[in-house]
PDB file of C-alpha atoms and ligand atoms in Angstrom:
ATOM      1  CA  UNK A   1      -5.339  11.364  36.018  1.00  0.00           C
ATOM      2  CA  UNK A   2      -7.588   8.455  34.488  1.00  0.00           C
ATOM      3  CA  UNK A   3      -7.746  10.718  31.555  1.00  0.00           C
ATOM      4  CA  UNK A   4      -4.400  11.438  31.080  1.00  0.00           C
ATOM      5  CA  UNK A   5      -3.299   7.869  31.505  1.00  0.00           C
ATOM      6  CA  UNK A   6      -6.038   6.662  29.218  1.00  0.00           C
ATOM      7  CA  UNK A   7      -4.494   9.168  26.721  1.00  0.00           C
ATOM      8  CA  UNK A   8      -1.001   7.770  27.080  1.00  0.00           C
ATOM      9  CA  UNK A   9      -2.138   4.446  26.544  1.00  0.00           C
ATOM     10  CA  UNK A  10      -3.940   5.282  23.480  1.00  0.00           C
ATOM     11  CA  UNK A  11      -0.389   6.429  22.247  1.00  0.00           C
ATOM     12  CA  UNK A  12       1.230   3.602  23.136  1.00  0.00           C
ATOM     13  CA  UNK A  13      -1.086   1.320  21.499  1.00  0.00           C
ATOM     14  CA  UNK A  14      -0.808   3.110  18.347  1.00  0.00           C
ATOM     15  CA  UNK A  15       2.746   3.138  18.526  1.00  0.00           C
ATOM     16  CA  UNK A  16       3.372  -0.657  19.354  1.00  0.00           C
ATOM     17  CA  UNK A  17       0.600  -1.335  16.600  1.00  0.00           C
ATOM     18  CA  UNK A  18       2.961   0.543  14.050  1.00  0.00           C
ATOM     19  CA  UNK A  19       5.773  -0.917  15.068  1.00  0.00           C
ATOM     20  CA  UNK A  20       4.543  -4.419  14.963  1.00  0.00           C
ATOM     21  CA  UNK A  21       2.889  -4.327  11.687  1.00  0.00           C
ATOM     22  CA  UNK A  22       6.056  -2.375  10.105  1.00  0.00           C
ATOM     23  CA  UNK A  23       8.173  -5.946  11.559  1.00  0.00           C
ATOM     24  CA  UNK A  24       5.413  -8.297  10.728  1.00  0.00           C
ATOM     25  CA  UNK A  25       5.103  -6.523   6.890  1.00  0.00           C
ATOM     26  CA  UNK A  26       9.287  -6.265   6.713  1.00  0.00           C
ATOM     27  CA  UNK A  27       8.808  -2.744   6.074  1.00  0.00           C
ATOM     28  CA  UNK A  28       5.639  -3.031   3.915  1.00  0.00           C
ATOM     29  CA  UNK A  29       6.933  -5.809   1.613  1.00  0.00           C
ATOM     30  CA  UNK A  30       4.394  -7.963   2.473  1.00  0.00           C
ATOM     31  CA  UNK A  31       0.668  -7.801   2.599  1.00  0.00           C
ATOM     32  CA  UNK A  32      -1.732  -9.590   5.129  1.00  0.00           C
ATOM     33  CA  UNK A  33      -4.631 -11.013   5.351  1.00  0.00           C
ATOM     34  CA  UNK A  34      -7.258 -10.213   7.739  1.00  0.00           C
ATOM     35  CA  UNK A  35      -6.928 -13.220  10.116  1.00  0.00           C
ATOM     36  CA  UNK A  36      -2.918 -11.851  10.207  1.00  0.00           C
ATOM     37  CA  UNK A  37      -3.984  -8.083  10.710  1.00  0.00           C
ATOM     38  CA  UNK A  38      -6.083  -9.416  13.979  1.00  0.00           C
ATOM     39  CA  UNK A  39      -3.249 -11.452  15.284  1.00  0.00           C
ATOM     40  CA  UNK A  40      -1.899  -8.363  17.232  1.00  0.00           C
ATOM     41  CA  UNK A  41      -1.294  -8.416  21.003  1.00  0.00           C
ATOM     42  CA  UNK A  42      -1.417  -5.256  23.130  1.00  0.00           C
ATOM     43  CA  UNK A  43      -0.095  -5.892  26.971  1.00  0.00           C
ATOM     44  CA  UNK A  44      -0.243  -9.360  26.809  1.00  0.00           C
ATOM     45  CA  UNK A  45      -3.617  -9.547  24.882  1.00  0.00           C
ATOM     46  CA  UNK A  46      -4.949  -9.916  21.338  1.00  0.00           C
ATOM     47  CA  UNK A  47      -6.395  -6.653  20.043  1.00  0.00           C
ATOM     48  CA  UNK A  48      -8.048  -6.596  16.990  1.00  0.00           C
ATOM     49  CA  UNK A  49      -6.872  -4.040  14.518  1.00  0.00           C
ATOM     50  CA  UNK A  50      -9.837  -4.196  12.037  1.00  0.00           C
ATOM     51  CA  UNK A  51     -13.372  -4.252  12.517  1.00  0.00           C
ATOM     52  CA  UNK A  52     -15.147  -7.464  10.827  1.00  0.00           C
ATOM     53  CA  UNK A  53     -18.073  -4.870   9.992  1.00  0.00           C
ATOM     54  CA  UNK A  54     -17.082  -1.763   9.633  1.00  0.00           C
ATOM     55  CA  UNK A  55     -14.189   0.104   7.563  1.00  0.00           C
ATOM     56  CA  UNK A  56     -13.329   2.195  10.509  1.00  0.00           C
ATOM     57  CA  UNK A  57     -12.169   0.572  13.742  1.00  0.00           C
ATOM     58  CA  UNK A  58     -12.922   2.617  16.858  1.00  0.00           C
ATOM     59  CA  UNK A  59     -11.913   0.266  19.822  1.00  0.00           C
ATOM     60  CA  UNK A  60     -13.928   0.532  22.720  1.00  0.00           C
ATOM     61  CA  UNK A  61     -11.099   1.229  25.223  1.00  0.00           C
ATOM     62  CA  UNK A  62     -10.255   3.976  22.892  1.00  0.00           C
ATOM     63  CA  UNK A  63     -11.672   7.756  22.463  1.00  0.00           C
ATOM     64  CA  UNK A  64     -10.341   7.980  18.694  1.00  0.00           C
ATOM     65  CA  UNK A  65     -10.590   5.646  15.816  1.00  0.00           C
ATOM     66  CA  UNK A  66      -7.440   3.598  15.451  1.00  0.00           C
ATOM     67  CA  UNK A  67      -7.497   2.135  11.781  1.00  0.00           C
ATOM     68  CA  UNK A  68      -9.365   2.692   8.528  1.00  0.00           C
ATOM     69  CA  UNK A  69      -9.709   0.096   5.639  1.00  0.00           C
ATOM     70  CA  UNK A  70     -10.408   0.436   1.979  1.00  0.00           C
ATOM     71  CA  UNK A  71     -12.255  -2.523   0.047  1.00  0.00           C
ATOM     72  CA  UNK A  72     -10.092  -3.725  -3.264  1.00  0.00           C
ATOM     73  CA  UNK A  73     -11.489  -2.258  -6.464  1.00  0.00           C
ATOM     74  CA  UNK A  74     -11.204  -4.635  -9.098  1.00  0.00           C
ATOM     75  CA  UNK A  75      -9.363  -3.906 -12.349  1.00  0.00           C
ATOM     76  CA  UNK A  76     -11.262  -2.728 -15.250  1.00  0.00           C
ATOM     77  CA  UNK A  77     -12.433   0.195 -13.543  1.00  0.00           C
ATOM     78  CA  UNK A  78     -11.742   3.473 -15.349  1.00  0.00           C
ATOM     79  CA  UNK A  79      -9.514   5.215 -12.912  1.00  0.00           C
ATOM     80  CA  UNK A  80      -9.342   3.083  -9.930  1.00  0.00           C
ATOM     81  CA  UNK A  81      -9.100   5.044  -6.468  1.00  0.00           C
ATOM     82  CA  UNK A  82      -9.871   8.287  -8.420  1.00  0.00           C
ATOM     83  CA  UNK A  83     -12.952   8.901  -6.501  1.00  0.00           C
ATOM     84  CA  UNK A  84     -10.667   8.709  -3.330  1.00  0.00           C
ATOM     85  CA  UNK A  85      -8.188  11.785  -4.178  1.00  0.00           C
ATOM     86  CA  UNK A  86      -9.136  15.103  -3.968  1.00  0.00           C
ATOM     87  CA  UNK A  87      -7.985  18.251  -6.177  1.00  0.00           C
ATOM     88  CA  UNK A  88      -4.758  18.531  -4.119  1.00  0.00           C
ATOM     89  CA  UNK A  89      -4.036  14.939  -4.903  1.00  0.00           C
ATOM     90  CA  UNK A  90      -4.315  13.894  -1.461  1.00  0.00           C
ATOM     91  CA  UNK A  91      -6.402  10.440  -0.549  1.00  0.00           C
ATOM     92  CA  UNK A  92      -9.664  11.258   0.824  1.00  0.00           C
ATOM     93  CA  UNK A  93     -11.677   8.639   3.226  1.00  0.00           C
ATOM     94  CA  UNK A  94     -15.345   8.602   3.267  1.00  0.00           C
ATOM     95  CA  UNK A  95     -17.603   8.888   6.368  1.00  0.00           C
ATOM     96  CA  UNK A  96     -19.272   5.825   7.359  1.00  0.00           C
ATOM     97  CA  UNK A  97     -22.892   6.766   5.767  1.00  0.00           C
ATOM     98  CA  UNK A  98     -24.420  10.033   6.206  1.00  0.00           C
ATOM     99  CA  UNK A  99     -24.583  11.056   9.851  1.00  0.00           C
ATOM    100  CA  UNK A 100     -21.679  12.999  10.925  1.00  0.00           C
ATOM    101  CA  UNK A 101     -22.319  12.009  14.248  1.00  0.00           C
ATOM    102  CA  UNK A 102     -21.877   8.096  14.404  1.00  0.00           C
ATOM    103  CA  UNK A 103     -19.217   7.017  16.536  1.00  0.00           C
ATOM    104  CA  UNK A 104     -16.730   5.852  14.003  1.00  0.00           C
ATOM    105  CA  UNK A 105     -16.936   9.267  12.613  1.00  0.00           C
ATOM    106  CA  UNK A 106     -16.467  10.972  15.512  1.00  0.00           C
ATOM    107  CA  UNK A 107     -13.829   8.512  16.220  1.00  0.00           C
ATOM    108  CA  UNK A 108     -11.883   9.766  13.179  1.00  0.00           C
ATOM    109  CA  UNK A 109     -12.786  13.455  13.934  1.00  0.00           C
ATOM    110  CA  UNK A 110     -11.241  13.185  17.562  1.00  0.00           C
ATOM    111  CA  UNK A 111      -7.786  11.634  15.567  1.00  0.00           C
ATOM    112  CA  UNK A 112      -8.061  14.587  13.558  1.00  0.00           C
ATOM    113  CA  UNK A 113      -8.101  17.349  16.252  1.00  0.00           C
ATOM    114  CA  UNK A 114      -5.594  15.550  18.422  1.00  0.00           C
ATOM    115  CA  UNK A 115      -3.147  14.655  15.193  1.00  0.00           C
ATOM    116  CA  UNK A 116      -3.532  10.943  16.035  1.00  0.00           C
ATOM    117  CA  UNK A 117      -1.519   8.419  13.784  1.00  0.00           C
ATOM    118  CA  UNK A 118      -3.778   5.867  12.256  1.00  0.00           C
ATOM    119  CA  UNK A 119      -3.435   2.585  10.131  1.00  0.00           C
ATOM    120  CA  UNK A 120      -4.885   2.364   6.542  1.00  0.00           C
ATOM    121  CA  UNK A 121      -5.316  -1.106   5.420  1.00  0.00           C
ATOM    122  CA  UNK A 122      -5.942  -0.907   1.611  1.00  0.00           C
ATOM    123  CA  UNK A 123      -7.213  -4.081  -0.307  1.00  0.00           C
ATOM    124  CA  UNK A 124      -4.837  -5.563  -2.830  1.00  0.00           C
ATOM    125  CA  UNK A 125      -6.712  -8.648  -4.190  1.00  0.00           C
ATOM    126  CA  UNK A 126      -5.889 -12.324  -3.550  1.00  0.00           C
ATOM    127  CA  UNK A 127      -7.949 -14.887  -1.842  1.00  0.00           C
ATOM    128  CA  UNK A 128      -7.777 -14.658   0.851  1.00  0.00           C
ATOM    129  CA  UNK A 129      -7.852 -10.915   0.474  1.00  0.00           C
ATOM    130  CA  UNK A 130      -4.431  -9.407   1.166  1.00  0.00           C
ATOM    131  CA  UNK A 131      -4.178  -5.803   2.527  1.00  0.00           C
ATOM    132  CA  UNK A 132      -1.329  -3.803   2.238  1.00  0.00           C
ATOM    133  CA  UNK A 133      -0.538  -1.317   5.499  1.00  0.00           C
ATOM    134  CA  UNK A 134      -0.062   2.293   5.250  1.00  0.00           C
ATOM    135  CA  UNK A 135       1.415   3.475   8.384  1.00  0.00           C
ATOM    136  CA  UNK A 136       1.081   6.144   9.858  1.00  0.00           C
ATOM    137  CA  UNK A 137      -1.297   8.242   8.092  1.00  0.00           C
ATOM    138  CA  UNK A 138      -3.187  11.297   9.673  1.00  0.00           C
ATOM    139  CA  UNK A 139      -6.272  13.165   8.779  1.00  0.00           C
ATOM    140  CA  UNK A 140      -5.490  16.431   8.101  1.00  0.00           C
ATOM    141  CA  UNK A 141      -9.066  17.991   7.441  1.00  0.00           C
ATOM    142  CA  UNK A 142     -12.700  17.278   6.542  1.00  0.00           C
ATOM    143  CA  UNK A 143     -14.550  18.034   3.913  1.00  0.00           C
ATOM    144  CA  UNK A 144     -18.360  17.882   5.404  1.00  0.00           C
ATOM    145  CA  UNK A 145     -20.437  18.542   2.342  1.00  0.00           C
ATOM    146  CA  UNK A 146     -18.738  15.604   0.424  1.00  0.00           C
ATOM    147  CA  UNK A 147     -18.594  13.569   3.629  1.00  0.00           C
ATOM    148  CA  UNK A 148     -15.101  12.520   3.868  1.00  0.00           C
ATOM    149  CA  UNK A 149     -11.836  13.266   5.529  1.00  0.00           C
ATOM    150  CA  UNK A 150      -8.662  14.331   4.200  1.00  0.00           C
ATOM    151  CA  UNK A 151      -5.550  12.064   4.715  1.00  0.00           C
ATOM    152  CA  UNK A 152      -2.223  12.140   4.677  1.00  0.00           C
ATOM    153  CA  UNK A 153       0.284   9.135   4.865  1.00  0.00           C
ATOM    154  CA  UNK A 154       3.136  10.824   7.396  1.00  0.00           C
ATOM    155  CA  UNK A 155       5.518   9.592   9.453  1.00  0.00           C
ATOM    156  CA  UNK A 156       5.228  11.338  12.848  1.00  0.00           C
ATOM    157  CA  UNK A 157       8.866  13.074  13.164  1.00  0.00           C
ATOM    158  CA  UNK A 158       8.693  14.637   9.612  1.00  0.00           C
ATOM    159  CA  UNK A 159       5.354  16.305   9.987  1.00  0.00           C
ATOM    160  CA  UNK A 160       5.131  18.275  12.936  1.00  0.00           C
ATOM    161  CA  UNK A 161       2.152  20.557  12.322  1.00  0.00           C
ATOM    162  CA  UNK A 162      -0.855  19.661  13.657  1.00  0.00           C
ATOM    163  CA  UNK A 163      -3.544  22.560  12.770  1.00  0.00           C
ATOM    164  CA  UNK A 164      -5.126  24.147   9.677  1.00  0.00           C
ATOM    165  CA  UNK A 165      -3.789  27.690  10.588  1.00  0.00           C
ATOM    166  CA  UNK A 166       0.109  26.051  10.501  1.00  0.00           C
ATOM    167  CA  UNK A 167      -0.954  24.390   7.052  1.00  0.00           C
ATOM    168  CA  UNK A 168      -2.076  27.586   5.598  1.00  0.00           C
ATOM    169  CA  UNK A 169       1.146  29.466   6.329  1.00  0.00           C
ATOM    170  CA  UNK A 170       3.040  27.058   4.381  1.00  0.00           C
ATOM    171  CA  UNK A 171       0.773  25.681   2.121  1.00  0.00           C
ATOM    172  CA  UNK A 172       2.456  25.237  -1.332  1.00  0.00           C
ATOM    173  CA  UNK A 173       5.743  23.869   0.394  1.00  0.00           C
ATOM    174  CA  UNK A 174       3.552  21.530   2.656  1.00  0.00           C
ATOM    175  CA  UNK A 175       1.359  20.180  -0.273  1.00  0.00           C
ATOM    176  CA  UNK A 176       4.687  19.514  -2.614  1.00  0.00           C
ATOM    177  CA  UNK A 177       5.915  17.837   0.388  1.00  0.00           C
ATOM    178  CA  UNK A 178       2.640  15.744   1.176  1.00  0.00           C
ATOM    179  CA  UNK A 179       2.390  14.770  -2.677  1.00  0.00           C
ATOM    180  CA  UNK A 180       5.556  13.493  -2.577  1.00  0.00           C
ATOM    181  CA  UNK A 181       4.722  11.469   0.831  1.00  0.00           C
ATOM    182  CA  UNK A 182       1.424  10.453  -0.847  1.00  0.00           C
ATOM    183  CA  UNK A 183       3.370   8.765  -3.730  1.00  0.00           C
ATOM    184  CA  UNK A 184       6.211   7.138  -1.900  1.00  0.00           C
ATOM    185  CA  UNK A 185       3.911   5.875   0.981  1.00  0.00           C
ATOM    186  CA  UNK A 186       0.712   5.189  -0.633  1.00  0.00           C
ATOM    187  CA  UNK A 187       0.977   5.026  -4.246  1.00  0.00           C
ATOM    188  CA  UNK A 188       3.888   3.166  -5.036  1.00  0.00           C
ATOM    189  CA  UNK A 189       3.630   0.504  -2.052  1.00  0.00           C
ATOM    190  CA  UNK A 190       0.250  -0.326  -2.534  1.00  0.00           C
ATOM    191  CA  UNK A 191       0.996  -0.328  -6.607  1.00  0.00           C
ATOM    192  CA  UNK A 192       3.833  -2.646  -5.778  1.00  0.00           C
ATOM    193  CA  UNK A 193       1.499  -5.011  -3.566  1.00  0.00           C
ATOM    194  CA  UNK A 194      -1.202  -5.079  -6.020  1.00  0.00           C
ATOM    195  CA  UNK A 195       1.299  -6.266  -9.226  1.00  0.00           C
ATOM    196  CA  UNK A 196       3.498  -8.681  -6.726  1.00  0.00           C
ATOM    197  CA  UNK A 197       0.296 -10.300  -6.006  1.00  0.00           C
ATOM    198  CA  UNK A 198      -1.365 -10.740  -8.982  1.00  0.00           C
ATOM    199  CA  UNK A 199       1.782 -12.027 -10.518  1.00  0.00           C
ATOM    200  CA  UNK A 200       2.247 -14.440  -7.649  1.00  0.00           C
ATOM    201  CA  UNK A 201       5.811 -13.099  -6.589  1.00  0.00           C
ATOM    202  CA  UNK A 202       7.109 -14.046  -9.897  1.00  0.00           C
ATOM    203  CA  UNK A 203       9.211 -11.927 -12.640  1.00  0.00           C
ATOM    204  CA  UNK A 204       7.254 -12.088 -15.630  1.00  0.00           C
ATOM    205  CA  UNK A 205       9.946 -12.677 -17.852  1.00  0.00           C
ATOM    206  CA  UNK A 206      12.096 -15.434 -16.242  1.00  0.00           C
ATOM    207  CA  UNK A 207       9.662 -16.706 -13.136  1.00  0.00           C
ATOM    208  CA  UNK A 208      12.386 -15.830 -10.494  1.00  0.00           C
ATOM    209  CA  UNK A 209      10.408 -15.862  -7.109  1.00  0.00           C
ATOM    210  CA  UNK A 210      12.327 -13.448  -4.677  1.00  0.00           C
ATOM    211  CA  UNK A 211      10.477 -10.658  -3.231  1.00  0.00           C
ATOM    212  CA  UNK A 212      14.200  -8.759  -2.818  1.00  0.00           C
ATOM    213  CA  UNK A 213      14.704  -9.491  -6.798  1.00  0.00           C
ATOM    214  CA  UNK A 214      11.238  -8.094  -8.062  1.00  0.00           C
ATOM    215  CA  UNK A 215      10.044  -4.616  -9.120  1.00  0.00           C
ATOM    216  CA  UNK A 216       6.632  -3.544  -9.931  1.00  0.00           C
ATOM    217  CA  UNK A 217       7.275  -2.136 -13.050  1.00  0.00           C
ATOM    218  CA  UNK A 218       5.073   0.336 -14.595  1.00  0.00           C
ATOM    219  CA  UNK A 219       4.744  -0.287 -18.359  1.00  0.00           C
ATOM    220  CA  UNK A 220       3.803   3.477 -19.190  1.00  0.00           C
ATOM    221  CA  UNK A 221       5.756   5.906 -16.851  1.00  0.00           C
ATOM    222  CA  UNK A 222       3.190   7.083 -13.837  1.00  0.00           C
ATOM    223  CA  UNK A 223       4.305  10.620 -14.096  1.00  0.00           C
ATOM    224  CA  UNK A 224       0.749  11.801 -14.647  1.00  0.00           C
ATOM    225  CA  UNK A 225      -0.784   9.399 -12.682  1.00  0.00           C
ATOM    226  CA  UNK A 226      -3.825  10.919 -10.379  1.00  0.00           C
ATOM    227  CA  UNK A 227      -3.907   8.018  -7.526  1.00  0.00           C
ATOM    228  CA  UNK A 228      -2.949   4.569  -7.685  1.00  0.00           C
ATOM    229  CA  UNK A 229      -1.932   3.007 -11.111  1.00  0.00           C
ATOM    230  CA  UNK A 230      -3.793   0.241 -12.102  1.00  0.00           C
ATOM    231  CA  UNK A 231      -2.189  -3.361 -12.017  1.00  0.00           C
ATOM    232  CA  UNK A 232      -3.151  -3.406 -15.680  1.00  0.00           C
ATOM    233  CA  UNK A 233      -0.286  -0.747 -16.214  1.00  0.00           C
ATOM    234  CA  UNK A 234       2.255  -3.099 -14.096  1.00  0.00           C
ATOM    235  CA  UNK A 235       4.099  -5.766 -14.896  1.00  0.00           C
ATOM    236  CA  UNK A 236       6.095  -8.071 -11.899  1.00  0.00           C
ATOM    237  CA  UNK A 237       9.874  -8.097 -13.276  1.00  0.00           C
ATOM    238  CA  UNK A 238      12.994  -8.958 -11.572  1.00  0.00           C
ATOM    239  CA  UNK A 239      15.822  -6.177 -11.297  1.00  0.00           C
ATOM    240  CA  UNK A 240      17.584  -6.945 -14.370  1.00  0.00           C
ATOM    241  CA  UNK A 241      14.615  -7.130 -16.682  1.00  0.00           C
ATOM    242  CA  UNK A 242      13.106  -4.318 -15.230  1.00  0.00           C
ATOM    243  CA  UNK A 243      15.993  -2.563 -16.139  1.00  0.00           C
ATOM    244  CA  UNK A 244      16.464  -4.213 -19.664  1.00  0.00           C
ATOM    245  CA  UNK A 245      12.715  -3.359 -19.937  1.00  0.00           C
ATOM    246  CA  UNK A 246      12.774   0.387 -19.249  1.00  0.00           C
ATOM    247  CA  UNK A 247      15.734   0.997 -21.572  1.00  0.00           C
ATOM    248  CA  UNK A 248      14.745  -0.840 -24.501  1.00  0.00           C
ATOM    249  CA  UNK A 249      17.010  -3.644 -24.413  1.00  0.00           C
ATOM    250  CA  UNK A 250      14.121  -5.731 -23.944  1.00  0.00           C
ATOM    251  CA  UNK A 251      10.499  -5.427 -25.488  1.00  0.00           C
ATOM    252  CA  UNK A 252       7.348  -6.826 -24.765  1.00  0.00           C
ATOM    253  CA  UNK A 253       4.764  -6.998 -27.930  1.00  0.00           C
ATOM    254  CA  UNK A 254       1.175  -6.423 -27.066  1.00  0.00           C
ATOM    255  CA  UNK A 255       0.481 -10.283 -27.231  1.00  0.00           C
ATOM    256  CA  UNK A 256       3.133 -10.870 -24.589  1.00  0.00           C
ATOM    257  CA  UNK A 257       5.943 -11.996 -26.536  1.00  0.00           C
ATOM    258  CA  UNK A 258       9.663 -11.078 -25.245  1.00  0.00           C
ATOM    259  CA  UNK A 259      11.830  -9.491 -27.911  1.00  0.00           C
ATOM    260  CA  UNK A 260      15.397  -8.818 -27.318  1.00  0.00           C
ATOM    261  CA  UNK A 261      17.465  -5.729 -29.273  1.00  0.00           C
ATOM    262  CA  UNK A 262      18.598  -7.343 -32.283  1.00  0.00           C
ATOM    263  CA  UNK A 263      22.288  -6.044 -31.648  1.00  0.00           C
ATOM    264  CA  UNK A 264      22.291  -8.119 -28.396  1.00  0.00           C
ATOM    265  CA  UNK A 265      21.306 -11.270 -30.024  1.00  0.00           C
ATOM    266  CA  UNK A 266      24.430 -11.100 -31.654  1.00  0.00           C
ATOM    267  CA  UNK A 267      26.556 -10.691 -28.874  1.00  0.00           C
ATOM    268  CA  UNK A 268      28.377 -13.552 -27.007  1.00  0.00           C
ATOM    269  CA  UNK A 269      28.797 -13.210 -23.293  1.00  0.00           C
ATOM    270  CA  UNK A 270      28.398 -14.996 -19.839  1.00  0.00           C
ATOM    271  CA  UNK A 271      25.142 -16.763 -18.531  1.00  0.00           C
ATOM    272  CA  UNK A 272      23.385 -13.744 -17.880  1.00  0.00           C
ATOM    273  CA  UNK A 273      23.235 -12.559 -21.447  1.00  0.00           C
ATOM    274  CA  UNK A 274      22.957 -16.402 -22.875  1.00  0.00           C
ATOM    275  CA  UNK A 275      20.074 -17.624 -20.724  1.00  0.00           C
ATOM    276  CA  UNK A 276      18.695 -14.157 -18.890  1.00  0.00           C
ATOM    277  CA  UNK A 277      18.154 -12.096 -22.210  1.00  0.00           C
ATOM    278  CA  UNK A 278      19.047 -13.969 -25.341  1.00  0.00           C
ATOM    279  CA  UNK A 279      16.965 -17.327 -24.423  1.00  0.00           C
ATOM    280  CA  UNK A 280      13.973 -15.259 -23.760  1.00  0.00           C
ATOM    281  CA  UNK A 281      13.719 -14.019 -27.367  1.00  0.00           C
ATOM    282  CA  UNK A 282      10.592 -14.969 -28.777  1.00  0.00           C
ATOM    283  CA  UNK A 283       9.312 -16.376 -25.648  1.00  0.00           C
ATOM    284  CA  UNK A 284       5.643 -15.986 -23.946  1.00  0.00           C
ATOM    285  CA  UNK A 285       5.860 -14.379 -20.820  1.00  0.00           C
ATOM    286  CA  UNK A 286       6.209 -16.797 -18.162  1.00  0.00           C
ATOM    287  CA  UNK A 287       4.244 -15.414 -15.380  1.00  0.00           C
ATOM    288  CA  UNK A 288       0.932 -13.521 -15.955  1.00  0.00           C
ATOM    289  CA  UNK A 289      -2.236 -12.928 -13.766  1.00  0.00           C
ATOM    290  CA  UNK A 290      -4.616 -15.722 -13.751  1.00  0.00           C
ATOM    291  CA  UNK A 291      -7.548 -13.010 -13.521  1.00  0.00           C
ATOM    292  CA  UNK A 292      -7.706 -12.018 -17.318  1.00  0.00           C
ATOM    293  CA  UNK A 293      -8.664  -8.440 -16.100  1.00  0.00           C
ATOM    294  CA  UNK A 294      -5.705  -8.057 -14.245  1.00  0.00           C
ATOM    295  CA  UNK A 295      -3.390  -8.944 -17.299  1.00  0.00           C
ATOM    296  CA  UNK A 296      -1.425  -6.218 -18.946  1.00  0.00           C
ATOM    297  CA  UNK A 297      -3.098  -3.721 -20.877  1.00  0.00           C
ATOM    298  CA  UNK A 298      -2.337  -4.479 -24.501  1.00  0.00           C
ATOM    299  CA  UNK A 299      -2.314  -0.873 -25.797  1.00  0.00           C
ATOM    300  CA  UNK A 300      -0.460   0.441 -22.971  1.00  0.00           C
ATOM    301  CA  UNK A 301       2.479  -2.301 -24.165  1.00  0.00           C
ATOM    302  CA  UNK A 302       1.921  -1.257 -28.061  1.00  0.00           C
ATOM    303  CA  UNK A 303       2.821   1.959 -26.945  1.00  0.00           C
ATOM    304  CA  UNK A 304       6.006   0.700 -25.340  1.00  0.00           C
ATOM    305  CA  UNK A 305       6.567  -1.592 -27.553  1.00  0.00           C
ATOM    306  CA  UNK A 306       6.738   1.100 -30.423  1.00  0.00           C
ATOM    307  CA  UNK A 307       9.265   2.795 -28.319  1.00  0.00           C
ATOM    308  CA  UNK A 308      11.525  -0.450 -28.289  1.00  0.00           C
ATOM    309  CA  UNK A 309      11.055  -0.547 -31.753  1.00  0.00           C
ATOM    310  CA  UNK A 310      12.431   2.916 -32.292  1.00  0.00           C
ATOM    311  CA  UNK A 311      15.256   2.553 -30.139  1.00  0.00           C
ATOM    312  CA  UNK A 312      16.796   0.062 -32.493  1.00  0.00           C
ATOM    313  CA  UNK A 313      16.054   2.203 -35.650  1.00  0.00           C
ATOM    314  CA  UNK A 314      17.477   5.364 -33.789  1.00  0.00           C
TER     315      UNK A 314
HETATM  316 ZN1   ZN B   1      13.440 -11.696 -14.453  1.00  0.00          ZN
END
């Protein structure tokens, strides 16, 4: 009875925390600081969702782990997060230390065995540090020789299998499904949060500052991206400037100057064309990350600038 009661409470806590985070972040649009994350209340009492000292939070009240955290990786590293992605492209989470039986590692293993949903906080930079919440995630395997767990971002109802046997049966289908899930639930949101944070929530070209009008644009497409794209392959752009950039109506030179396709410069039209596009021609980018290491990679810009020039000659 007590055991059943505690398992029900455990599930309720996870569900409440996930729901609260989704509301608090407006469905993942906003990142949160440590203080904001720990401002969660369960049954009228504050319940810390992250551990001040550890990456894995295994609350005393629960048998299994509840949340995991990955610290921010500074840009400039070759392929950020690549170490944390397995050959199947699914994210990995390292054990705490080398002992498989610390209470935190045991807590994660138990969450795996029970198919319990977890919350994953990923540092996206800023001061104070901001975290993007990916939830729910599940652990679908362990690689003890590499001291890590296999994660998958998943929605509870969509992902019904819980054991490895079932996974083997439909491996190909599930692998493709998980890859897509990883991209849409992990890579893209974390990339977006990192880029929007680096550009202080403003379009690099026109400086508009409304989150719902902003995209995190890739400078070169991320189709072959393994893991989460680096901020240096990103630009915060409003919807119209994103579309103009992707369709080569607008180009950005490697020294961060905006150019507009010559035929549009001759056109006469309403305020969007005049102010939004033509007036930006020859101007510097209005918003760039403060940290020089987070600014757009000039070599990547050169690649897309070539595409922009080529589109005019075609
Ligand atoms: Zn804009």
